[in-house]
Coordinates of C-alpha atoms and ligand atoms in Angstrom, one line a residue:
X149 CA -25.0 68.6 61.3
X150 CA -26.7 66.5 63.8
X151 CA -29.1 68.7 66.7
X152 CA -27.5 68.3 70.1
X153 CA -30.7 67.1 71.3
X154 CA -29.7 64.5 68.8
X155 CA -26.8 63.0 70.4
X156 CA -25.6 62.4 73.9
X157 CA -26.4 64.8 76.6
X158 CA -23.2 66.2 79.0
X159 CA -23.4 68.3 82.0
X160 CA -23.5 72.2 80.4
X161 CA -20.4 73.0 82.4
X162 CA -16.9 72.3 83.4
X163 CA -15.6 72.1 87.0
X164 CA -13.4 74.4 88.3
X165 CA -12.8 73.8 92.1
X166 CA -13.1 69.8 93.9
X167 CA -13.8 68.5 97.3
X168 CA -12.2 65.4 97.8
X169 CA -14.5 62.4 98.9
X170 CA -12.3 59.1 100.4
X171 CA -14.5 55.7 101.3
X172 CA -13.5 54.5 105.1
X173 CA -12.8 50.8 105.6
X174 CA -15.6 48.1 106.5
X175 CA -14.5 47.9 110.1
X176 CA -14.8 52.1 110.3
X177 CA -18.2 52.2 108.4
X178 CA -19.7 49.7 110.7
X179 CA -18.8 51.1 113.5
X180 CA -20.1 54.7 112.2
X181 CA -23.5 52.9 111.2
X182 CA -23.9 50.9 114.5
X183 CA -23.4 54.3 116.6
X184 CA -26.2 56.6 114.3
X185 CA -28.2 53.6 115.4
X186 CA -28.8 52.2 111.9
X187 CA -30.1 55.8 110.4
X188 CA -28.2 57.3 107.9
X189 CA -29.5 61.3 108.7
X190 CA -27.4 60.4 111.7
X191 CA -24.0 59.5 110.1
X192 CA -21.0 62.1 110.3
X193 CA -20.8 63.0 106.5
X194 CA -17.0 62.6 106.9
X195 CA -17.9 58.9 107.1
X196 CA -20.0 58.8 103.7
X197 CA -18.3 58.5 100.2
X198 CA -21.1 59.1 98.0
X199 CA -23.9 60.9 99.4
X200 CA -27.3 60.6 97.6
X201 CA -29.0 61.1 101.3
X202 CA -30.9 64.2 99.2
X203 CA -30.9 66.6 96.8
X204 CA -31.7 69.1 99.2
X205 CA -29.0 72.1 99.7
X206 CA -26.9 69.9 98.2
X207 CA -26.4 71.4 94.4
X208 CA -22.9 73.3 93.3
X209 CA -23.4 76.6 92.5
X210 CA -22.4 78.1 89.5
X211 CA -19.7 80.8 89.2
X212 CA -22.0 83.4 88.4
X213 CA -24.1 82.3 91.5
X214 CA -21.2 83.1 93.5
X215 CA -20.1 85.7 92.0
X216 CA -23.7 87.1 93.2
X217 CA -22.7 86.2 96.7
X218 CA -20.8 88.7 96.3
X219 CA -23.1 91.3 95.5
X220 CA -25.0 90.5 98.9
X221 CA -26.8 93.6 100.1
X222 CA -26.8 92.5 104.0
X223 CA -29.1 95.6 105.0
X224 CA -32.0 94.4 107.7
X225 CA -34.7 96.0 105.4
X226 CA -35.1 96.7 101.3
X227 CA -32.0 94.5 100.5
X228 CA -31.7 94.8 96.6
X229 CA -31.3 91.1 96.5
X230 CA -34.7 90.5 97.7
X231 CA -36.2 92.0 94.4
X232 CA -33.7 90.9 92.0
X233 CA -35.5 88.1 93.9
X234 CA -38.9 89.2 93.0
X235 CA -38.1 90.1 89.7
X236 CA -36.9 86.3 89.6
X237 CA -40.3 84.8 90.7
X238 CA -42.9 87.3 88.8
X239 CA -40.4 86.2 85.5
X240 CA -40.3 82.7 85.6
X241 CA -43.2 81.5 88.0
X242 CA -45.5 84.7 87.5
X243 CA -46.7 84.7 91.1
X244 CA -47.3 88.2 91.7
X245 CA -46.2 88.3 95.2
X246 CA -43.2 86.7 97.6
X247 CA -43.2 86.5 101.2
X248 CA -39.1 84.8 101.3
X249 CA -38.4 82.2 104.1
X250 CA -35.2 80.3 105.2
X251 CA -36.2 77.0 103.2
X252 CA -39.5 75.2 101.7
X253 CA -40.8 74.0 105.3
X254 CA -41.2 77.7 106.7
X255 CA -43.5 78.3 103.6
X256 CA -45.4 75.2 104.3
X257 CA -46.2 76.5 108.1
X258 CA -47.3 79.5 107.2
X259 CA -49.5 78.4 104.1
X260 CA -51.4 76.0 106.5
X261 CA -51.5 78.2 109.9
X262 CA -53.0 81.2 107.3
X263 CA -55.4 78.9 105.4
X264 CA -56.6 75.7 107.5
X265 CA -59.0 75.4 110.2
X266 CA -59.7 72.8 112.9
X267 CA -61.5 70.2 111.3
X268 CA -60.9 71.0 107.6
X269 CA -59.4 68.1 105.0
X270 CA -56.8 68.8 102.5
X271 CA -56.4 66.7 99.3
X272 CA -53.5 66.8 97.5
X273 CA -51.6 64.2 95.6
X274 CA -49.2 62.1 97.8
X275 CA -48.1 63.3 101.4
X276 CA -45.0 65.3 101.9
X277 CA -43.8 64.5 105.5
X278 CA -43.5 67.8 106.3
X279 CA -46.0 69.1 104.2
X280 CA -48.7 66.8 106.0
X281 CA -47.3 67.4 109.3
X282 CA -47.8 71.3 109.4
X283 CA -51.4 70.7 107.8
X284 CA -52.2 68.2 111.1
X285 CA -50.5 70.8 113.0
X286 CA -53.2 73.5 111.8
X287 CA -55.9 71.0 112.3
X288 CA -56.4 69.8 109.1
X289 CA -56.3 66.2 107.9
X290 CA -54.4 65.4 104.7
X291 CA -56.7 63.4 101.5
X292 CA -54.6 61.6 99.5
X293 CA -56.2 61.7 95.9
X294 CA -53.4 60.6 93.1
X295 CA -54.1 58.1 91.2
X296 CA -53.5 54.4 92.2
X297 CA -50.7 54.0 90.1
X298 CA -48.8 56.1 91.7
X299 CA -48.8 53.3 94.6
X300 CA -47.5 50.7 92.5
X301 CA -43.5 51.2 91.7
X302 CA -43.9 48.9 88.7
X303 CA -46.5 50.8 86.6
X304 CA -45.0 52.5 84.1
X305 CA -48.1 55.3 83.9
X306 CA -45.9 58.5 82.3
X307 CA -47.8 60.5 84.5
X308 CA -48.0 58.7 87.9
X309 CA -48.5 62.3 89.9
X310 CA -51.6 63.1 88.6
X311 CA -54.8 63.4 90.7
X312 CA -57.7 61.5 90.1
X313 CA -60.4 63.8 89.6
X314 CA -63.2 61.2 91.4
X315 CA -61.5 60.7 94.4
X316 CA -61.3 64.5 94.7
X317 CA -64.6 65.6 93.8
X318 CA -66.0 62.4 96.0
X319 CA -64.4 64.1 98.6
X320 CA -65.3 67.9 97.8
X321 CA -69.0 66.7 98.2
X322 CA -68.8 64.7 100.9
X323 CA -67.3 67.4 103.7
X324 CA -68.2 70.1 101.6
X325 CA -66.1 72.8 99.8
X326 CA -66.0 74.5 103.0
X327 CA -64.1 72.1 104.2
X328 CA -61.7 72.6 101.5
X329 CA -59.4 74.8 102.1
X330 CA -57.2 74.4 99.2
X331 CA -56.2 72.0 97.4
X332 CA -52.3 70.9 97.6
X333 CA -50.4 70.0 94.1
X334 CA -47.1 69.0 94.0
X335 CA -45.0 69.0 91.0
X336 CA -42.6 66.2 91.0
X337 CA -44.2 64.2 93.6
X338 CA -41.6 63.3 96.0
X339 CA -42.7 60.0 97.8
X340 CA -44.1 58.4 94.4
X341 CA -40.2 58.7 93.4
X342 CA -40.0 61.9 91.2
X343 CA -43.0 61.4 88.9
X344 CA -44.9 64.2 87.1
X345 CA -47.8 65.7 87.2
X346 CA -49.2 66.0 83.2
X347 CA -50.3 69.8 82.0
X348 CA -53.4 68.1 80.7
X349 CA -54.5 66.7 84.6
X350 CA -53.8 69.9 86.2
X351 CA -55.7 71.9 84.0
X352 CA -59.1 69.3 84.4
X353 CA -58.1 69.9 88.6
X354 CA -58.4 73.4 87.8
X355 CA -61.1 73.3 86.1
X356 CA -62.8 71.5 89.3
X357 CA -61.7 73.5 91.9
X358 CA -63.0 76.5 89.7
X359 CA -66.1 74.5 90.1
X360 CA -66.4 74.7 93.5
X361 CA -64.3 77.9 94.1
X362 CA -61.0 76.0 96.0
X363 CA -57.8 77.6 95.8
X364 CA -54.8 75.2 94.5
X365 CA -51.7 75.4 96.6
X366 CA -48.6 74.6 94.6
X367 CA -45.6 72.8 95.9
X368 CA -43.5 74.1 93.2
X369 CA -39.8 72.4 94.5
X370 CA -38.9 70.6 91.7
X371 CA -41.0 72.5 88.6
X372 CA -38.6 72.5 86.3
X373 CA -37.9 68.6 86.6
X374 CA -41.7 68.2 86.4
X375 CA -41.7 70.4 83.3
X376 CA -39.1 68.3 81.4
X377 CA -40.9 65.3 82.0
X378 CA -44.0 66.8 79.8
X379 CA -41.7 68.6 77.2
X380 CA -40.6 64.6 76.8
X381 CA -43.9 62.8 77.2
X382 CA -47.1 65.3 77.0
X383 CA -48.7 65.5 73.4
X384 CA -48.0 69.0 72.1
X385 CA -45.4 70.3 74.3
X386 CA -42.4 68.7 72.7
X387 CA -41.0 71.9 70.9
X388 CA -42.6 74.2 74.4
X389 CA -39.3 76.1 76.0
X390 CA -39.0 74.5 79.7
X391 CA -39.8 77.6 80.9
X392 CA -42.9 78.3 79.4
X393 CA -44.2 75.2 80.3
X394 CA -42.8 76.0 84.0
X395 CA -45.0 79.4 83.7
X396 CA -47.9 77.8 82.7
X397 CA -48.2 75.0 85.6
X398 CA -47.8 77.5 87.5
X399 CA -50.6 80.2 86.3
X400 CA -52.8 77.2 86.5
X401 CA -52.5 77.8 90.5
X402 CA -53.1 80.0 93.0
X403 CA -49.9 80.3 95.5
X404 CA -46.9 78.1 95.9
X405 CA -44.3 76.8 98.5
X406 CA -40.9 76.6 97.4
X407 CA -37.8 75.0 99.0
X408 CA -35.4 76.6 96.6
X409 CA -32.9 74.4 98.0
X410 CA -33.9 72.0 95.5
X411 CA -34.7 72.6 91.9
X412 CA -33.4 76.1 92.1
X413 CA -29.9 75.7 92.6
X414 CA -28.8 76.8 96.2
X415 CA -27.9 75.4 99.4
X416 CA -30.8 77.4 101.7
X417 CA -34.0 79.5 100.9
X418 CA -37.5 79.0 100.3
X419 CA -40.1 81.2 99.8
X420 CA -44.2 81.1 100.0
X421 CA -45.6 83.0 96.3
X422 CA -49.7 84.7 96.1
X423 CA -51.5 86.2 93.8
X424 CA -54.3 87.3 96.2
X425 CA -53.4 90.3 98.0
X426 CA -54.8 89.6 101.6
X427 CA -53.2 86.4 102.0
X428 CA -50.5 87.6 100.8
X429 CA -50.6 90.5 103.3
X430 CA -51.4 88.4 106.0
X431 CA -48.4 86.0 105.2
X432 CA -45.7 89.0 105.1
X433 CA -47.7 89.7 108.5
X434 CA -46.8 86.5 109.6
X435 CA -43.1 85.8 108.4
X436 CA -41.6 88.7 110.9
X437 CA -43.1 86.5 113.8
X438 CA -41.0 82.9 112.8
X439 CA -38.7 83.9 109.8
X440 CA -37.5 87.4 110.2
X441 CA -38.4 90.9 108.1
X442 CA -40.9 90.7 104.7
X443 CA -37.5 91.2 102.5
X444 CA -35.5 88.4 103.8
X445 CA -37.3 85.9 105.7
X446 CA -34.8 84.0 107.2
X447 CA -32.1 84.3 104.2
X448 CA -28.8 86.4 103.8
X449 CA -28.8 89.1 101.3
X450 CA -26.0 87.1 99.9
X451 CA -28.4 84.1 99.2
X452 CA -31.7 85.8 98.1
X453 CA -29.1 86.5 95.1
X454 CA -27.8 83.2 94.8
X455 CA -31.4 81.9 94.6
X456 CA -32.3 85.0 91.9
X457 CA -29.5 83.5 89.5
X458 CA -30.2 79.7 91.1
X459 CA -33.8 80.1 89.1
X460 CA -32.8 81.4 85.7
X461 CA -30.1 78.7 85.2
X462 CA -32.8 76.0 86.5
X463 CA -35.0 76.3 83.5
X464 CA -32.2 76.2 81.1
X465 CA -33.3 73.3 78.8
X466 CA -29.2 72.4 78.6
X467 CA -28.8 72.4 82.6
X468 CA -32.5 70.5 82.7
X469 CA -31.6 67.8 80.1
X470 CA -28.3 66.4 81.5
X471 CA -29.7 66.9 85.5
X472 CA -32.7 64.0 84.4
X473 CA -30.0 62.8 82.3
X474 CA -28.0 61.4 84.5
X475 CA -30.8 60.1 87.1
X476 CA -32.1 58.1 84.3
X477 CA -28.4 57.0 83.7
X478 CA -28.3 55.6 87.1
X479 CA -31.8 54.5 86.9
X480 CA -31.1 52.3 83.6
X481 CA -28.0 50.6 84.9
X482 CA -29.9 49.4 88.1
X483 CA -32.7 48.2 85.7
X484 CA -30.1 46.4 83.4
X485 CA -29.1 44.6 86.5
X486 CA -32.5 43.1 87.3
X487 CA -32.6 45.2 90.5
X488 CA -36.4 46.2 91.4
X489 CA -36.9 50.0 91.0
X490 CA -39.7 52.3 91.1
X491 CA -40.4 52.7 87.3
X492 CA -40.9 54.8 85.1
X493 CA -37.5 56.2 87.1
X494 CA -38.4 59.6 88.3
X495 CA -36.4 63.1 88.1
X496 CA -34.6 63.6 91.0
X497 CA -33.6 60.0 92.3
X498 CA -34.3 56.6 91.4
X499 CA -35.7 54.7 94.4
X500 CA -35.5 50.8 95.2
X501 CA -38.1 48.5 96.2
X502 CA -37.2 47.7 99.6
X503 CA -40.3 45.3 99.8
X504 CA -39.2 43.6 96.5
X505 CA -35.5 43.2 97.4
X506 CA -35.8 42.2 101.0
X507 CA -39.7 39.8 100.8
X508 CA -38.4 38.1 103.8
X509 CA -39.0 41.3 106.1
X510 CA -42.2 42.0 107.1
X511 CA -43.0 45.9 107.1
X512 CA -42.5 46.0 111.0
X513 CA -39.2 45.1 110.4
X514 CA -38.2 48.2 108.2
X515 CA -37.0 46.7 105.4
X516 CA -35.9 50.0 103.5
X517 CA -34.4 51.6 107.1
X518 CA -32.3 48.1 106.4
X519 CA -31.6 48.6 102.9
X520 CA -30.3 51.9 103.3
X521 CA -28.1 50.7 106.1
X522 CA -26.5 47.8 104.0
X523 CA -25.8 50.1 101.0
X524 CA -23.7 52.0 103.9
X525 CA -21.9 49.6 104.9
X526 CA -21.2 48.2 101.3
X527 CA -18.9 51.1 100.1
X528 CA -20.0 54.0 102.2
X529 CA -23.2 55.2 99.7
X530 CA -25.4 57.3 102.2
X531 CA -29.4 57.1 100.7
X532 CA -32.7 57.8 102.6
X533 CA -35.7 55.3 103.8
X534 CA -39.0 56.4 102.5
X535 CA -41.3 53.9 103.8
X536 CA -43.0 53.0 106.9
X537 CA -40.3 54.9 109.1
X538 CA -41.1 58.0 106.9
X539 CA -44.9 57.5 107.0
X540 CA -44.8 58.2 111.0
X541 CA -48.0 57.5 113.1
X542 CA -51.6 57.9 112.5
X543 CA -52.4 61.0 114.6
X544 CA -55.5 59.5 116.0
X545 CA -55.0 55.9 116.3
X546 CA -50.8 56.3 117.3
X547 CA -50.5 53.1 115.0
X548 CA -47.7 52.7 112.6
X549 CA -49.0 54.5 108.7
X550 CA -48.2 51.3 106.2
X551 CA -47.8 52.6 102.9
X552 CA -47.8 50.7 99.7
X553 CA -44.0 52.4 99.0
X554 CA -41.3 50.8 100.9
X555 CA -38.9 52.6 98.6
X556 CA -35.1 53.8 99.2
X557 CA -33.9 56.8 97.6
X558 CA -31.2 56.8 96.0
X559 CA -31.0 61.3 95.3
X560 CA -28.6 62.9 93.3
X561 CA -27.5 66.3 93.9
X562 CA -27.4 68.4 91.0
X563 CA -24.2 69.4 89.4
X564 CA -22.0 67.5 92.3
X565 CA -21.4 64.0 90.9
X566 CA -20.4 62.6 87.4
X567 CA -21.3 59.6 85.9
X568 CA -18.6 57.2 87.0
X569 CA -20.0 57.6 90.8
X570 CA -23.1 56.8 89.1
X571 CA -21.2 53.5 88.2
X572 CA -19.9 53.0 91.4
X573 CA -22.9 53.5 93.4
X574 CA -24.9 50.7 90.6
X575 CA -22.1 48.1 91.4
X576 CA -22.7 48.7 95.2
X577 CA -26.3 48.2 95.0
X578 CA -26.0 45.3 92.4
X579 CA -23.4 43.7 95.6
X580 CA -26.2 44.0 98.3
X581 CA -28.8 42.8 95.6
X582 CA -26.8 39.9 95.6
X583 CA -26.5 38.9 99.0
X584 CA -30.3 39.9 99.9
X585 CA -31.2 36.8 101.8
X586 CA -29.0 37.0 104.4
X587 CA -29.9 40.5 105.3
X588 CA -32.0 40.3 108.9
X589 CA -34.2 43.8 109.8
X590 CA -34.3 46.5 112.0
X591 CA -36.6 47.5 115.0
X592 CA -37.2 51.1 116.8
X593 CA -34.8 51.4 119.6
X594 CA -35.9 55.4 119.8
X595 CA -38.5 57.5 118.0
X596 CA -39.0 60.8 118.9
X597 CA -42.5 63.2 117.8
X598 CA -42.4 64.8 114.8
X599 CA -40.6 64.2 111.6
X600 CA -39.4 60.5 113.4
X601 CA -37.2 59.6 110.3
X602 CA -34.3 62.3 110.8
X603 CA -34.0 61.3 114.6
X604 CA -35.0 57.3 115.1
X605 CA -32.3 55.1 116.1
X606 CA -33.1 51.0 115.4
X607 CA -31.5 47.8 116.7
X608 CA -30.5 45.1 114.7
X609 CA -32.7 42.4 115.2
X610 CA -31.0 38.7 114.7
Ligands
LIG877 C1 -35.8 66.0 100.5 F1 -36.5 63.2 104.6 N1 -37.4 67.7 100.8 O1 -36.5 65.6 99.5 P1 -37.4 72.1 103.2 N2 -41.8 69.8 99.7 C2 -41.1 68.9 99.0 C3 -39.8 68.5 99.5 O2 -39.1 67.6 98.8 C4 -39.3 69.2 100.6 C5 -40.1 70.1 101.3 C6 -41.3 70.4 100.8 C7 -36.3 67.2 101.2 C8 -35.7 67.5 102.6 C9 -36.4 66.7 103.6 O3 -39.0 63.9 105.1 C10 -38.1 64.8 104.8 O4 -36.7 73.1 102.4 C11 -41.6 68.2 97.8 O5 -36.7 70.8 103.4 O6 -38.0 72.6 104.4 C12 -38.0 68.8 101.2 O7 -38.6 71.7 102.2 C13 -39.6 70.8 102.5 C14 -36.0 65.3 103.8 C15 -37.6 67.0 104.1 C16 -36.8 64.5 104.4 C17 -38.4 66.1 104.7 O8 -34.7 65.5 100.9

């Protein structure tokens, strides 16, 4: 008999409740487009047929998460959820203590109003938007010290989220370890397009930081996609459990931020995780000022259990194996169709090359704000810009950030969509492919502060 890991992978489940989804005609989706001013955080998601905007909040929970719903213990202090919660995190991370929060951002603040000083620099690899901009907001500047492939969407480095260990220790001696206060590693690095981190990398960064006695800060969102990428590609860890390679990325760190609305399964929740007792005191301190008490930080009762259940089922190897599954799925199609995508594809989206598929724009004219908009308006697929719109402004200087990525994700939510919407969102982006050279940019019509992605609106320019 043939192992399962043999043969095709399936989703671990069968569906037992819908929601239907209906596309809107051409005239109805331009209209919707033209009136969120060309950004698609700003469309009704009444208008959208298949929404890979993110895989944020957006999983289905599992029965038995909702069955813990039920279980919510909605007192204002010592829920039981909140240590099932605890008892979640010490198992399968093995952070010793959790200060909850509503979602991954809360963390973040926290982390870098508890840690960062005026003047200091933080390296980690890649920016996170919001990640960065609650560093700048605690007077740090963010370092960027992956490796250069990680820039270049066509190199096909297994490991494209790994840091490289000159550029760090470059910097470490030129503003000093005192500088440093931490040192940010993301799992599953997010604006690269989903690509790993190896076990091998983190433990030479480790290593370093020992060196020069720097604390590494995890973003821990998507671990267990990380870890699936190293069980598949890492030398000795092909026959490692997920989640003991999930427990030993994280022991090679300090603390971690989690939005929980990702890998772990659930539609809200975060939570910041320490070993070191002060900070850790001083961050349960600091969560009943923005978050609300040390045993609920922001969350229900109800969803501190949700997220308890949310983690065990995210490092089943099962669950783990058909969520990849089905983003390389997508992934494969669009690269059987000649269509330029970030490669090798990554874990939780597979993301297009705006500047490949649209040469004719120049940056300034947003090519991937336009690609996103087009694939609306082609059949009512909702994705996300991460290029130059996403990069923001140089905090100094209050020019535009360029980055090498002018990417467009397309996310999948996990659990929510099967493989024939995979097929219909491939054909839609094969369509647009097609008719590329007639597509004309976009240029800022509004663009508020912080975070100007979720809130710009564009013109159309001719
Ligand atoms: C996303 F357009 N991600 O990918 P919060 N770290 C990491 C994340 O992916 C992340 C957070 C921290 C989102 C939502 C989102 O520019 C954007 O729970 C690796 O969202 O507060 C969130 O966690 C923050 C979309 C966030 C964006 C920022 O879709």
């Amino acid at each position: 008999m043939a192992d399962k890991n043999e043969r095709s992978w399936a989703e671990p489940y069968k569906i037992k409740m819908v929601e239907p989804v209906r596309m809107i005609s051409r005239e109805e989706r331009e209209k919707a487009i033209k009136e969120a001013g060309y950004n698609t955080f700003l469309l009704r998601s009444r208008d959208v047929y298949i929404d890979l905007l993110t895989d944020s909040g957006t999983s289905a929970m599992s029965d038995r998460q909702w069955a813990g719903m039920m279980m919510g213990d909605e007192a204002y202090a010592g829920s039981d959820n909140f240590y099932h919660l605890e008892e979640a995190i010490q198992k399968y991370y093995g952070y010793e203590h959790v200060v909850p929060t509503h979602q991954g951002r809360g963390a973040e603040h926290m982390i870098s109003q508890l840690m960062i000083d005026e003047g200091d620099f933080v390296p980690g690899n890649m920016y996170f938007t919001t990640t960065k901009l609650h560093q700048e907001l605690a007077g740090g500047t963010f370092v960027d010290v992956i490796i250069d492939e990680a820039h270049d969407p066509e190199n096909e480095h297994p490991f494209k989220a790994n840091v490289d260990l000159n550029k760090l220790e470059d910097l470490i001696k030129d503003k000093g370890a005192d500088k440093i206060p931490y040192v940010s590693i993301a799992t599953s690095v997010n604006m690269a397009g989903g690509q790993p981190i190896s076990l091998g990398n983190l433990k030479k960064v480790r290593k370093l930081t020992n060196k020069y006695d720097i604390p590494i800060i995890h973003d821990m969102t998507r671990v267990a996609e990380n870890a699936y990428f190293i069980k598949q590609r890492e030398e000795g860890y092909e026959d490692t459990p997920i989640k003991e390679i999930v427990k030993e990325i994280c022991s090679l760190t300090d603390g971690a931020t989690m939005s929980a609305k990702k890998d772990a399964l659930v539609n809200i929740g975060g939570f910041l995780a320490l070993n070191d007792e002060e900070l850790f005191r001083k961050a349960q301190n600091m969560v009943v000022v923005y978050e609300g008490l040390h045993t609920y930080g922001g969350m229900a009762g109800r969803d501190m259990e949700a997220l308890a259940i949310g983690i065990t089922e995210s490092v089943d190897e099962d669950h783990i194996r058909a969520r990849v599954g089905q983003v390389q799925y997508l992934g494969e199609n669009l690269l059987d169709m000649g269509v330029p995508v970030v490669r090798p594809i990554g874990s939780h989206g597979v993301f297009l090359n705006a500047k490949k598929i649209l040469p004719h724009l120049s940056q300034d004219e947003l090519p991937a704000q336009t690609l996103a908009a087009e694939l609306y308006l082609d059949a009512g697929i909702r994705s996300m810009e991460r290029g130059v719109v996403s990069a923001g402004r140089n905090p100094e200087t209050g020019k535009h950030n360029y980055p090498e990525l002018e990417l467009v994700r397309l996310t999948i939510p996990r659990r929510v969509y099967t493989q024939a919407h995979m097929d219909v969102v491939a054909e839609s982006v094969d369509a647009v492919y097609q008719q590329r050279e007639d597509i004309t940019g976009l240029a800022f019509d509004y663009e508020p502060e912080y975070l100007r992605f979720f809130q710009s609106r564009f013109k159309k320019l001719k």
